Short mmCIF file of C-alpha atoms in Angstrom, two decimals:
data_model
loop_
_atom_site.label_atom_id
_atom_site.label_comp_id
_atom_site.label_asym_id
_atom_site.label_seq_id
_atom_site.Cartn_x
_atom_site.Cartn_y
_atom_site.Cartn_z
CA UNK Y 1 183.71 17.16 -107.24
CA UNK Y 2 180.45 17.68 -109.25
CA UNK Y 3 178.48 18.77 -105.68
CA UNK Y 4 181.27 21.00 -104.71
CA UNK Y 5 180.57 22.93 -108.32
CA UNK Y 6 177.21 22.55 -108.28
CA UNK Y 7 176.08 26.03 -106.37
CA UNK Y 8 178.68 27.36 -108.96
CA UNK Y 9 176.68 25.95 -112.38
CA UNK Y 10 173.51 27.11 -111.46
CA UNK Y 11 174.00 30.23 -110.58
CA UNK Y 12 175.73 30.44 -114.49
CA UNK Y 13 172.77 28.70 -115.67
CA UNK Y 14 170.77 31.73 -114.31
CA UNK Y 15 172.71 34.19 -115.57
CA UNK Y 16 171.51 35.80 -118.76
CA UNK Y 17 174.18 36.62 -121.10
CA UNK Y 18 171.68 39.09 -123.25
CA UNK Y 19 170.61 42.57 -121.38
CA UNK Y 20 167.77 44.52 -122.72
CA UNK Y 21 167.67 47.96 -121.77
CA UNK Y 22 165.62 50.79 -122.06
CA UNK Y 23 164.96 54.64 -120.56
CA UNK Y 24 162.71 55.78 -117.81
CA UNK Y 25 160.42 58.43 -119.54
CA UNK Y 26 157.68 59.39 -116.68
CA UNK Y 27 157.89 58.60 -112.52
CA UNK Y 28 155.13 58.68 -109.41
CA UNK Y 29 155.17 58.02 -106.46
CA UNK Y 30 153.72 54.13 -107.41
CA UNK Y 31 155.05 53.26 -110.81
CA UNK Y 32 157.65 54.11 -113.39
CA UNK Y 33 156.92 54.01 -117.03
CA UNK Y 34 160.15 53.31 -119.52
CA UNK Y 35 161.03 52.96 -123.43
CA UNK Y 36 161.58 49.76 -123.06
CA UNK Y 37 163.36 47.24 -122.07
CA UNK Y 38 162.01 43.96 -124.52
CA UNK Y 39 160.56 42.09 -121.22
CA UNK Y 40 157.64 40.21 -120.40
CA UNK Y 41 154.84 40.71 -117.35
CA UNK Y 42 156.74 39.95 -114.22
CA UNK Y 43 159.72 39.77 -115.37
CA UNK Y 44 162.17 42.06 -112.47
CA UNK Y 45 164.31 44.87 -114.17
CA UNK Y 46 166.51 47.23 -112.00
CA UNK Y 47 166.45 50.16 -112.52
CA UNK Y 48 169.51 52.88 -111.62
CA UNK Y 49 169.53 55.56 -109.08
CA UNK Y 50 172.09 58.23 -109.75
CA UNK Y 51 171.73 60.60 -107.14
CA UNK Y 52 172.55 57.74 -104.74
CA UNK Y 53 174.76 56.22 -106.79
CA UNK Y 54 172.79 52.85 -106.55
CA UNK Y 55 169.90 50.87 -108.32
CA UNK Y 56 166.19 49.37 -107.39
CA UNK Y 57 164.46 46.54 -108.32
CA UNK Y 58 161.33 46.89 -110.05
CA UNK Y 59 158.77 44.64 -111.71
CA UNK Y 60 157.13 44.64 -114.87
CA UNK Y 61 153.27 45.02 -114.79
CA UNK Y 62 152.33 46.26 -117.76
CA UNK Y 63 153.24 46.57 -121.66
CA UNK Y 64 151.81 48.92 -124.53
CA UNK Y 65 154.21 49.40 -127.56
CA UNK Y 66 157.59 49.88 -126.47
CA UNK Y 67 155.96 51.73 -123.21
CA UNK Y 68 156.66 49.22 -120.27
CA UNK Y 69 155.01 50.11 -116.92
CA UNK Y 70 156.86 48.53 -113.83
CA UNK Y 71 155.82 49.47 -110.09
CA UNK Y 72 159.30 49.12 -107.82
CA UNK Y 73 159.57 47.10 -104.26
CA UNK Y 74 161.52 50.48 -102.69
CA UNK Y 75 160.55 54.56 -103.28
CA UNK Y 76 161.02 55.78 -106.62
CA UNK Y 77 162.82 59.04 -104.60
CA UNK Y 78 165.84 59.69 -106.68
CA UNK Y 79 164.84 58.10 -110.12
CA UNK Y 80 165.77 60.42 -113.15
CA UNK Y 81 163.78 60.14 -116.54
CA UNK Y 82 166.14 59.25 -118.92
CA UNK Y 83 167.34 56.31 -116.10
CA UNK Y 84 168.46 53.02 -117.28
CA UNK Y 85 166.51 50.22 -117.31
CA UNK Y 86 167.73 46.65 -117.71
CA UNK Y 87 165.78 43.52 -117.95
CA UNK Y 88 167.14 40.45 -115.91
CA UNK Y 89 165.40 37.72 -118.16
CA UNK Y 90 164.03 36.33 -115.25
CA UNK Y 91 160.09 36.42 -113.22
CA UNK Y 92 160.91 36.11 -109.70
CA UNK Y 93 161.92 33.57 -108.03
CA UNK Y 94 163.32 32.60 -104.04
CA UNK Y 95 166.43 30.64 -103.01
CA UNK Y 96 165.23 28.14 -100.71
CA UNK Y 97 167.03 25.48 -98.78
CA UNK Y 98 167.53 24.62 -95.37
CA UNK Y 99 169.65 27.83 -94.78
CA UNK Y 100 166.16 29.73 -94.88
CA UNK Y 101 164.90 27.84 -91.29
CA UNK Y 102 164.88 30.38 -88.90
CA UNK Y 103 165.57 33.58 -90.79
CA UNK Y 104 163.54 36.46 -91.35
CA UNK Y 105 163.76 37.87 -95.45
CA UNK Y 106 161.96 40.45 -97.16
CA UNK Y 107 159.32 40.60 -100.18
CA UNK Y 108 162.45 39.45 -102.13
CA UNK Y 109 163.53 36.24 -99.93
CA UNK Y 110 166.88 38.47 -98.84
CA UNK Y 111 167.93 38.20 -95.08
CA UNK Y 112 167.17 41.13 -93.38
CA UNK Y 113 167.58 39.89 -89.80
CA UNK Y 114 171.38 41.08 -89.55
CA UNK Y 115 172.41 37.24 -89.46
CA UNK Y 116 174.74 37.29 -92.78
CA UNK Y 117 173.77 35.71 -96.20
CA UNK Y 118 171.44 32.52 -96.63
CA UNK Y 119 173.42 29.63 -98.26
CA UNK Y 120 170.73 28.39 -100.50
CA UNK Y 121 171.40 27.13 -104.07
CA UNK Y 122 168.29 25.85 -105.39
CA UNK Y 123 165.64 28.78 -106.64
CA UNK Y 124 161.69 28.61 -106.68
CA UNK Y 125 159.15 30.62 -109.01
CA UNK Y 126 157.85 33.00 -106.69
CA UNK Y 127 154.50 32.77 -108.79
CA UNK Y 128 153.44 29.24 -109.31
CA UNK Y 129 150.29 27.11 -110.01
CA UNK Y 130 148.82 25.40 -107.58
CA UNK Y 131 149.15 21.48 -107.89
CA UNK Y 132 147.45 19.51 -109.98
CA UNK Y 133 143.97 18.05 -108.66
CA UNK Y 134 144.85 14.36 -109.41
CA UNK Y 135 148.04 14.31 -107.26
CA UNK Y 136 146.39 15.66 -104.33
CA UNK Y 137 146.53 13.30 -101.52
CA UNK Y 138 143.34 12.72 -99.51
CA UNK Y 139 143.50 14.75 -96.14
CA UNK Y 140 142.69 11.89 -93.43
CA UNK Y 141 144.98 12.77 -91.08
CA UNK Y 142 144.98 15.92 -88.23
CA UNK Y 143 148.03 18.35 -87.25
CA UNK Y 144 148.10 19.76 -83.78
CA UNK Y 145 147.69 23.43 -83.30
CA UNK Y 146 148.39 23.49 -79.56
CA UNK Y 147 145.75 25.38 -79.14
CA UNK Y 148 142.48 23.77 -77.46
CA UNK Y 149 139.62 25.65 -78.86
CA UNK Y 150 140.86 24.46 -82.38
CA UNK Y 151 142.29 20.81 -81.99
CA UNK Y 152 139.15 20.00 -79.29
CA UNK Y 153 136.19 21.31 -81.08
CA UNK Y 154 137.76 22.72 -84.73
CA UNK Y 155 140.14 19.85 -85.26
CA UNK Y 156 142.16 20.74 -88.70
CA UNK Y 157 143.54 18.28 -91.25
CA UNK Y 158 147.11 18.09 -92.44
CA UNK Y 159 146.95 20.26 -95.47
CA UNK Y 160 143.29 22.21 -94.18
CA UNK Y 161 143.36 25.86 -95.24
CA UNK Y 162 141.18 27.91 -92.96
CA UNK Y 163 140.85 31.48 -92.66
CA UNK Y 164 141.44 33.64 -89.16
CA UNK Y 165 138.56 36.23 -89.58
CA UNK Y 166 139.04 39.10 -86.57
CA UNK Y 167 138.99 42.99 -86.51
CA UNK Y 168 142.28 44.50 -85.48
CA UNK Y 169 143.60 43.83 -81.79
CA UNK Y 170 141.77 41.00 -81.32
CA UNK Y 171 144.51 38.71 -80.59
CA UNK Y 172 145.82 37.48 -84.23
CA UNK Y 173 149.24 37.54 -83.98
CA UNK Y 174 148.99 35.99 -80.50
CA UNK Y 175 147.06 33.35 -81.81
CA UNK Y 176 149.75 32.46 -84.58
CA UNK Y 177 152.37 32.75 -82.44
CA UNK Y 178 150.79 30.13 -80.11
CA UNK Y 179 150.34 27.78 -83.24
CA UNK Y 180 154.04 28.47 -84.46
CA UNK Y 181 155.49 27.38 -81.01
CA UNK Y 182 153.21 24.01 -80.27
CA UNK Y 183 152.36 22.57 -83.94
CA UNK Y 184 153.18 19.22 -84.75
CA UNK Y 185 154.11 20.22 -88.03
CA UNK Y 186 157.58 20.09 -89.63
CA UNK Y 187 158.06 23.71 -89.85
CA UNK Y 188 156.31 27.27 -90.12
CA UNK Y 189 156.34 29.81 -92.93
CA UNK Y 190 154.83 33.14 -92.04
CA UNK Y 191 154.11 35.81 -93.83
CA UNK Y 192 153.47 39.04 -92.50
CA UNK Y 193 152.02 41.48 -95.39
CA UNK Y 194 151.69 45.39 -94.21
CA UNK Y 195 152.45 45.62 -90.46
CA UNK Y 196 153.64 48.21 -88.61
CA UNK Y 197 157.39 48.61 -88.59
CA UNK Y 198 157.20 47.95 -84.69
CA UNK Y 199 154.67 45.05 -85.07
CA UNK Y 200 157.08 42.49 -86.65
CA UNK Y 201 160.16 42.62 -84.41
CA UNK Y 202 157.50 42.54 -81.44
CA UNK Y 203 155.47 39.74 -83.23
CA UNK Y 204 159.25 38.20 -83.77
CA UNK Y 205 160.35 38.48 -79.98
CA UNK Y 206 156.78 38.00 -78.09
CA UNK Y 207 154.45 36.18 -80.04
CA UNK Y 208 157.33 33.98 -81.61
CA UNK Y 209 159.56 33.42 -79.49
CA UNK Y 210 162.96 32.42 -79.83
CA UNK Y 211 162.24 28.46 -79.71
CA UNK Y 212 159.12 29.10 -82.16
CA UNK Y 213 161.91 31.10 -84.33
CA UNK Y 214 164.23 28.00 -84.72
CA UNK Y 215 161.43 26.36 -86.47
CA UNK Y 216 160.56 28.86 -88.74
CA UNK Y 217 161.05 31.14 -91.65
CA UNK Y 218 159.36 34.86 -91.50
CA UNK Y 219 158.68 37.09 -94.77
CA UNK Y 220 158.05 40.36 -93.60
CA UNK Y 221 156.77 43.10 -95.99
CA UNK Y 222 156.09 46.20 -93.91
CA UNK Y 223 153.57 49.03 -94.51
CA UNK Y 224 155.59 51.73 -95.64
CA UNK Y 225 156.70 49.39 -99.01
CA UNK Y 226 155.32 49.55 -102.53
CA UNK Y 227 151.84 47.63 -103.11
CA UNK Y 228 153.96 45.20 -105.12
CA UNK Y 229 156.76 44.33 -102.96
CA UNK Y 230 153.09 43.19 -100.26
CA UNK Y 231 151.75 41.41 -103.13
CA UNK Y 232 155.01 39.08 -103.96
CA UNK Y 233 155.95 39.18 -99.71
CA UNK Y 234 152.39 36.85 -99.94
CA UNK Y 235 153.84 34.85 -103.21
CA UNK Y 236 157.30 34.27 -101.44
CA UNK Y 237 156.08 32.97 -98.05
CA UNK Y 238 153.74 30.68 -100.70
CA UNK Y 239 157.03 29.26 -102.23
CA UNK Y 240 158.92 29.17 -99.78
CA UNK Y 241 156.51 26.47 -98.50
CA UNK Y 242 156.24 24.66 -101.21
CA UNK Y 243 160.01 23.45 -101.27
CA UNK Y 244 159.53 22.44 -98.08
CA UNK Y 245 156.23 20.43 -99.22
CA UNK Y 246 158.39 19.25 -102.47
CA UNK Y 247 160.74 18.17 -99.79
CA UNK Y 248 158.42 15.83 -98.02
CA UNK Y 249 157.44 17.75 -94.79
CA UNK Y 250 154.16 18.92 -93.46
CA UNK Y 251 154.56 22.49 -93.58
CA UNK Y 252 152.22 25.29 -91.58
CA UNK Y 253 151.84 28.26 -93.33
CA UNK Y 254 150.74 31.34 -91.85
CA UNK Y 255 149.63 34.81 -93.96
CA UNK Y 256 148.90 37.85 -92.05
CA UNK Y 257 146.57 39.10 -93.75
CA UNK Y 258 144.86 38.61 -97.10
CA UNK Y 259 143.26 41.86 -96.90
CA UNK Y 260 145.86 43.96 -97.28
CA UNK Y 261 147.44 41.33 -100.17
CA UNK Y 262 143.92 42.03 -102.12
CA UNK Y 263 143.87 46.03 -101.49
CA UNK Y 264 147.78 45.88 -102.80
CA UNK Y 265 146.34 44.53 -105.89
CA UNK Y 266 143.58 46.55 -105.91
CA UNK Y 267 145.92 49.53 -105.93
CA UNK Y 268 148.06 47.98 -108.48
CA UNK Y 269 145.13 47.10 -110.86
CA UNK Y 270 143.63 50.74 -110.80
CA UNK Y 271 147.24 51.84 -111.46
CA UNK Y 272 146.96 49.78 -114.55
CA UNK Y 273 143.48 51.18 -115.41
CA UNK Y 274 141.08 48.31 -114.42
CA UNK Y 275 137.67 49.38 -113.62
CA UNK Y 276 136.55 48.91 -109.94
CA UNK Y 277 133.96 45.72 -109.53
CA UNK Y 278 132.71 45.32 -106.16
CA UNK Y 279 133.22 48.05 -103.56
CA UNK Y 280 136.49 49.12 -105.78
CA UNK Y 281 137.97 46.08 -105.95
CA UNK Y 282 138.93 44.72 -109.92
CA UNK Y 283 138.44 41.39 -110.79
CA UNK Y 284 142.03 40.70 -110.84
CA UNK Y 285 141.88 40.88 -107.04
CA UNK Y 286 139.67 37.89 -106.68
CA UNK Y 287 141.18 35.97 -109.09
CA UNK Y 288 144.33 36.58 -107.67
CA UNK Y 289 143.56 35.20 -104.17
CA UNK Y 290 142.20 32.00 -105.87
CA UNK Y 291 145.51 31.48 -107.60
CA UNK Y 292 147.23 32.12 -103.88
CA UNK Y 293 145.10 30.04 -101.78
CA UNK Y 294 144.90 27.27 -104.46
CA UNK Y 295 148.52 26.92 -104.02
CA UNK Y 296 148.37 25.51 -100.18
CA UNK Y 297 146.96 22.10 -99.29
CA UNK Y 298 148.69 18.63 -100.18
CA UNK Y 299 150.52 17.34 -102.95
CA UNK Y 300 151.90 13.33 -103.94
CA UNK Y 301 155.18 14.54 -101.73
CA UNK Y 302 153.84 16.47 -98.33
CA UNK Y 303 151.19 19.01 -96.65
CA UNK Y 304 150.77 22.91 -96.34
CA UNK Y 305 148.32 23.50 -93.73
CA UNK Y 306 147.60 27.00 -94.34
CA UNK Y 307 145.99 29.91 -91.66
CA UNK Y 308 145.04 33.00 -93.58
CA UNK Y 309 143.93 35.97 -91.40
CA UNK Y 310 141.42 38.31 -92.85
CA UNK Y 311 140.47 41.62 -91.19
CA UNK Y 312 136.93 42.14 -90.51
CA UNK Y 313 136.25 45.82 -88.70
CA UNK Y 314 132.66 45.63 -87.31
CA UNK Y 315 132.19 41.92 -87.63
CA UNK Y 316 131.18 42.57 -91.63
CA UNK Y 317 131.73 39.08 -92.85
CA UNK Y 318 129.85 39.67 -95.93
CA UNK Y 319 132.13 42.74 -97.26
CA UNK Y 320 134.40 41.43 -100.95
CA UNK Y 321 137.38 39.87 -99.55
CA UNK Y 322 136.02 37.86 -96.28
CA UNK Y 323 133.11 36.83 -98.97
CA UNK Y 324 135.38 35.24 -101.42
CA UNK Y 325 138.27 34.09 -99.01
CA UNK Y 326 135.58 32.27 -97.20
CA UNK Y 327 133.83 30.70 -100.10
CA UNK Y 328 137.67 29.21 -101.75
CA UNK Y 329 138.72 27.98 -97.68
CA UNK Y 330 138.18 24.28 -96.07
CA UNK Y 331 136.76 26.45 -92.88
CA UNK Y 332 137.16 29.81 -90.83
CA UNK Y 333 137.71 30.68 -87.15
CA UNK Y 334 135.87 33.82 -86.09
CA UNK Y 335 137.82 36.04 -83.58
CA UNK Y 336 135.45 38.23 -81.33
CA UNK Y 337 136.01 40.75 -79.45
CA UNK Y 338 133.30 40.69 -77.22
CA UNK Y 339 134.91 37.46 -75.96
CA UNK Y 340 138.68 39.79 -75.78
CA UNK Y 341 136.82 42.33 -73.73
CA UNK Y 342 136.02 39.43 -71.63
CA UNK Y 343 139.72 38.70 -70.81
CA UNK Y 344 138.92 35.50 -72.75
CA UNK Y 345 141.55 34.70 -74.72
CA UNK Y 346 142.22 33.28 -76.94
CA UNK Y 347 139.14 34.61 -78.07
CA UNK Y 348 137.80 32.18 -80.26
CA UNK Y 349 133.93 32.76 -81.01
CA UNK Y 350 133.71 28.21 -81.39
CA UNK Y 351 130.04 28.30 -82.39
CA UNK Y 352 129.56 30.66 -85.87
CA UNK Y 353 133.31 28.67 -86.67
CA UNK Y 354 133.67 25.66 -88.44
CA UNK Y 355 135.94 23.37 -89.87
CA UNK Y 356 134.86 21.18 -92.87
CA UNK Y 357 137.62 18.28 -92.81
CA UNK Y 358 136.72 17.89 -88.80
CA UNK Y 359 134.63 14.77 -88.92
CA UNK Y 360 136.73 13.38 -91.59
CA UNK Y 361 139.89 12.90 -88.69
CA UNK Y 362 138.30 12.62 -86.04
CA UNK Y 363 137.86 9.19 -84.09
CA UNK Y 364 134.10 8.42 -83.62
CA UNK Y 365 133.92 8.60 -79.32
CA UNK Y 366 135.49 12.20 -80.54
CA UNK Y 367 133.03 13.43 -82.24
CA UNK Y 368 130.80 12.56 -79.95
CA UNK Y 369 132.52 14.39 -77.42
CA UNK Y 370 132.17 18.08 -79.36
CA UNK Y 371 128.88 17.55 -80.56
CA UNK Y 372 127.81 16.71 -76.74
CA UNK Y 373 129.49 20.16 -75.61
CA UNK Y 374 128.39 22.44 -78.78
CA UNK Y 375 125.23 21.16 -77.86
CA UNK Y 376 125.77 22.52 -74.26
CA UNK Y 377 127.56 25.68 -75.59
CA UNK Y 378 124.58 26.52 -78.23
CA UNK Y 379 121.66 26.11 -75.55
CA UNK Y 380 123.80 28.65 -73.06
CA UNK Y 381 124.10 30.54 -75.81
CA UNK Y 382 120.33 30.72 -77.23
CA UNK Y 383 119.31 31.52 -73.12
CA UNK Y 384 122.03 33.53 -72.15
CA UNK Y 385 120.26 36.73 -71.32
CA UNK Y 386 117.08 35.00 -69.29
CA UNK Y 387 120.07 33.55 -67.69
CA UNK Y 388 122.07 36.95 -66.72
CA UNK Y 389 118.71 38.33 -65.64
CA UNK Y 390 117.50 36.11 -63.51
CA UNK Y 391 114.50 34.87 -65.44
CA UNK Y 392 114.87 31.13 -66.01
CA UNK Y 393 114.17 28.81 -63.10
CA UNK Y 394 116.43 26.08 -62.60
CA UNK Y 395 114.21 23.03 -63.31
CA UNK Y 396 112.24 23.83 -66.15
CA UNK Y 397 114.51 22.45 -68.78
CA UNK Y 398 117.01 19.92 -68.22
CA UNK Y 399 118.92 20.71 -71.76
CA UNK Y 400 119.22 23.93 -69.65
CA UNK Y 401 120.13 22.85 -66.56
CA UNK Y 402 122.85 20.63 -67.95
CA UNK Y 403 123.98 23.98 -70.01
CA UNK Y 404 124.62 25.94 -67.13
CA UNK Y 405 126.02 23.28 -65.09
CA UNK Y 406 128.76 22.67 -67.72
CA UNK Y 407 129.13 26.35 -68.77
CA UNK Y 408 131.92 27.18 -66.50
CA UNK Y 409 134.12 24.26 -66.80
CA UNK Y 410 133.53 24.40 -70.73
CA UNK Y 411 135.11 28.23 -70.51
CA UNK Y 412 137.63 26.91 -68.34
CA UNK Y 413 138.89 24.38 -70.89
CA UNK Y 414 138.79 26.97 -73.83
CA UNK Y 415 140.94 29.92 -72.16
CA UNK Y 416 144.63 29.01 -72.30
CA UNK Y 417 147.39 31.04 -71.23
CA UNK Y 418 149.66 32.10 -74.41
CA UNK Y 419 152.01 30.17 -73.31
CA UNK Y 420 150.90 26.98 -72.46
CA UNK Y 421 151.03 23.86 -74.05
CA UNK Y 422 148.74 21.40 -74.51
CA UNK Y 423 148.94 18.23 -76.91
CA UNK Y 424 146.82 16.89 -78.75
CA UNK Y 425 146.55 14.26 -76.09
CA UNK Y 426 145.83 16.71 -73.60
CA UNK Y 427 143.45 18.06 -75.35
CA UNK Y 428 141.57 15.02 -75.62
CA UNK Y 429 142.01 13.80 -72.37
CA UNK Y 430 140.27 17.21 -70.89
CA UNK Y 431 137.43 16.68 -73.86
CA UNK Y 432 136.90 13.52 -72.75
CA UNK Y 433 136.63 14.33 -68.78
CA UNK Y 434 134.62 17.79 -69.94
CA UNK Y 435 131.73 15.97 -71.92
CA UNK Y 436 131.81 12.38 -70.15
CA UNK Y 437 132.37 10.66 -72.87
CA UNK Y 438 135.24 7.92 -72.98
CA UNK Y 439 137.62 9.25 -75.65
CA UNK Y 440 140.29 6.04 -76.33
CA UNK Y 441 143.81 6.51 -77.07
CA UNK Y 442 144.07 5.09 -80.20
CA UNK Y 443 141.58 8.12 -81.63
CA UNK Y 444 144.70 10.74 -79.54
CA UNK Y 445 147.07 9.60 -82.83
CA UNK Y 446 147.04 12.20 -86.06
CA UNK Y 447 145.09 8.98 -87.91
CA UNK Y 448 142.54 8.11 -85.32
CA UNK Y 449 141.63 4.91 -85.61
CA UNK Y 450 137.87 4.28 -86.38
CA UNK Y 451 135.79 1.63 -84.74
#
């Protein structure tokens, strides 16, 4: 009897009995400044609409006095000064439960796939610190992606966070949708922060998939939505995986893209009057992509392995946000185009990427494997052009020779179609026959077993 009232007592225990409300005194088009209510930062307040008879949500991000700034997830078209404002008492939080698996919600965590309500009692913060250092477990164990450029040569550990670095139309969402479909992990969360209205049904449909859907939970925050309702889309997907960590599962989470998360906060902090730092971007930006990245990775309970793409227009790896995404990540996977224009997909530059937990879970005969056909990749890619011209002679080098002899077979075993699958014993098998080396199957398990 106590489970059947259970939904029932929480959602009384999160009612607040007390409103505060105040009066809308100036609109823009980004924020809305009010005579109160008595709130806190972050703390969500709806505000009314009277020409449309209806109200927004809106969230607090600044206080001076009695003036309380809030920027809203929807327009502000239609808000009145003199408007009501009423605090809810609460910062945001998600319902999660199993209800959310394979439903699509907005910045919010409300359905917006057509598919009815989500029956989900339980509520995380939307904002949250990351866990604590000490009850991290050690990562010394892989996840598949499916996808053999990364599992062969840029194997990734069970709670890894690596960034996707890749200008636009290089293959991104293909990529995740490859990883969504053929992981080994429990389930996906993906976020997709600031796409086209189009892109995320098509993402949805194409790159997804319906079997990668069952499997999955999307938070979509489209383009044409306030700066904060991108910044908490990035927060939600983030807490959304963490029940799902709480709840002992190895979780793969997937945030499309960071950039536009840091210039929504840039927008938001020059709204609130910080001064621009590096190439307009405050410090709050930085700071607050610590605090979200931080977040991912293991816990005493279960693993986020987390992908975080990052948009890099004319291969500038150095500009703010590739800089310090790179610097807080366990290793990034460069996207180039030159290798899209190539029809070679998925185009995964191997070479300038890099995973740092690699050698950690990989089986010895493994590693001996890549290093054997880096080595092969590197030395094709050093004499590439005397190659293409003509000018080397077959003969005078046999790290060389062996280069080109191996060249095509090593692209061979790095283009895969974007839909098929290949395991991570698969994989290895192919690695094995690629570089000669004899990779045992005790090192194809997640815990390779070290001689």
């Amino acid at each position: 009897m106590e489970k059947f009232f259970d939904k029932y007592t929480k959602i009384v225990q999160r009612t607040e009995p007390i409103k505060y409300t105040g009066t809308v005194t100036s609109v823009n088009s980004s924020f809305i400044e009010s005579l109160g209510p008595s709130s806190v930062i972050g703390e969500i307040c709806t505000i009314e609409v009277k020409s449309k008879n209806t109200e927004i949500l809106a969230e607090v991000i600044s206080l001076d006095g009695k003036t309380v700034k809030l920027m809203p997830f929807s327009t502000t078209e239609g808000i009145e000064v003199g408007a009501a404002v009423v605090g809810s008492g609460h910062l945001l939080e998600v319902p999660v439960g199993e209800g959310l698996i394979g439903r699509v919600v907005d910045c919010l965590g409300r359905p917006c796939d057509g598919k009815g309500d989500i029956s989900c009692s339980d509520y995380y913060p939307a904002v949250a610190s990351a866990p604590a250092f000490l009850t991290r477990k050690t990562l010394d164990s892989r996840v598949s992606t499916g996808v053999r450029a990364i599992d062969a040569l840029l194997t990734v550990a069970k709670g890894q966070r690596l960034g996707i670095f890749a200008g636009s139309g290089v293959g991104k969402s293909t990529l995740m949708g490859m990883i969504a479909r053929n992981t080994d992990a429990d389930i996906n969360v993906i976020a997709l922060i600031g796409e086209r209205g189009r892109e995320v049904p098509e993402f949805i449909m194409n790159d997804l998939g319906e079997e990668g859907l069952k499997r999955s939970v999307v938070v979509a925050a489209t383009g044409d939505l306030s700066q904060i309702a991108k910044i908490r889309a990035a927060y939600v997907a983030t807490a959304i995986a963490e029940y799902f960590r709480d709840q002992g599962k190895n979780v793969m989470l997937m945030i499309d893209s960071i950039t536009r998360f840091a210039q929504a906060q840039r927008d938001v902090g020059s709204s609130n009057g910080e001064p621009p730092q590096r190439r307009g971007y405050p410090a709050s930006t930085f700071n607050m992509i610590q605090k979200l990245l931080e977040r991912a990775g293991a816990n005493d309970k279960g693993t986020i392995t987390a992908f975080y793409t990052v948009l890099v227009e004319g291969g500038e790896m150095d500009e703010p946000v590739s800089d310090a995404v790179r610097g807080i990540l366990d290793g990034h996977i460069i996207l180039s185009r030159q290798l899209q224009e190539r029809q070679h997909y998925p185009a995964i530059d191997v070479l300038p990427s890099i995973s740092r937990l690699a050698r950690k879970v990989n089986g010895k005969n493994t590693l001996k494997a890549v290093q054997r056909v880096k080595a092969w990749m590197a030395t094709y890619a050093q004499q590439e052009e005397m190659i293409i011209a003509g000018v080397y002679q077959k003969g005078n080098s046999p790290e060389i020779d062996e280069a080109i002899e191996h060249h095509q077979a090593i692209e061979e075993f790095l283009c895969q179609e974007e839909y098929e699958e290949s395991s991570m014993e698969q994989t290895l098998q192919k690695l094995s026959v690629l570089s000669g080396i004899e990779i045992p199957p005790e090192e194809y398990t997640s815990q390779p077993q070290f001689a």
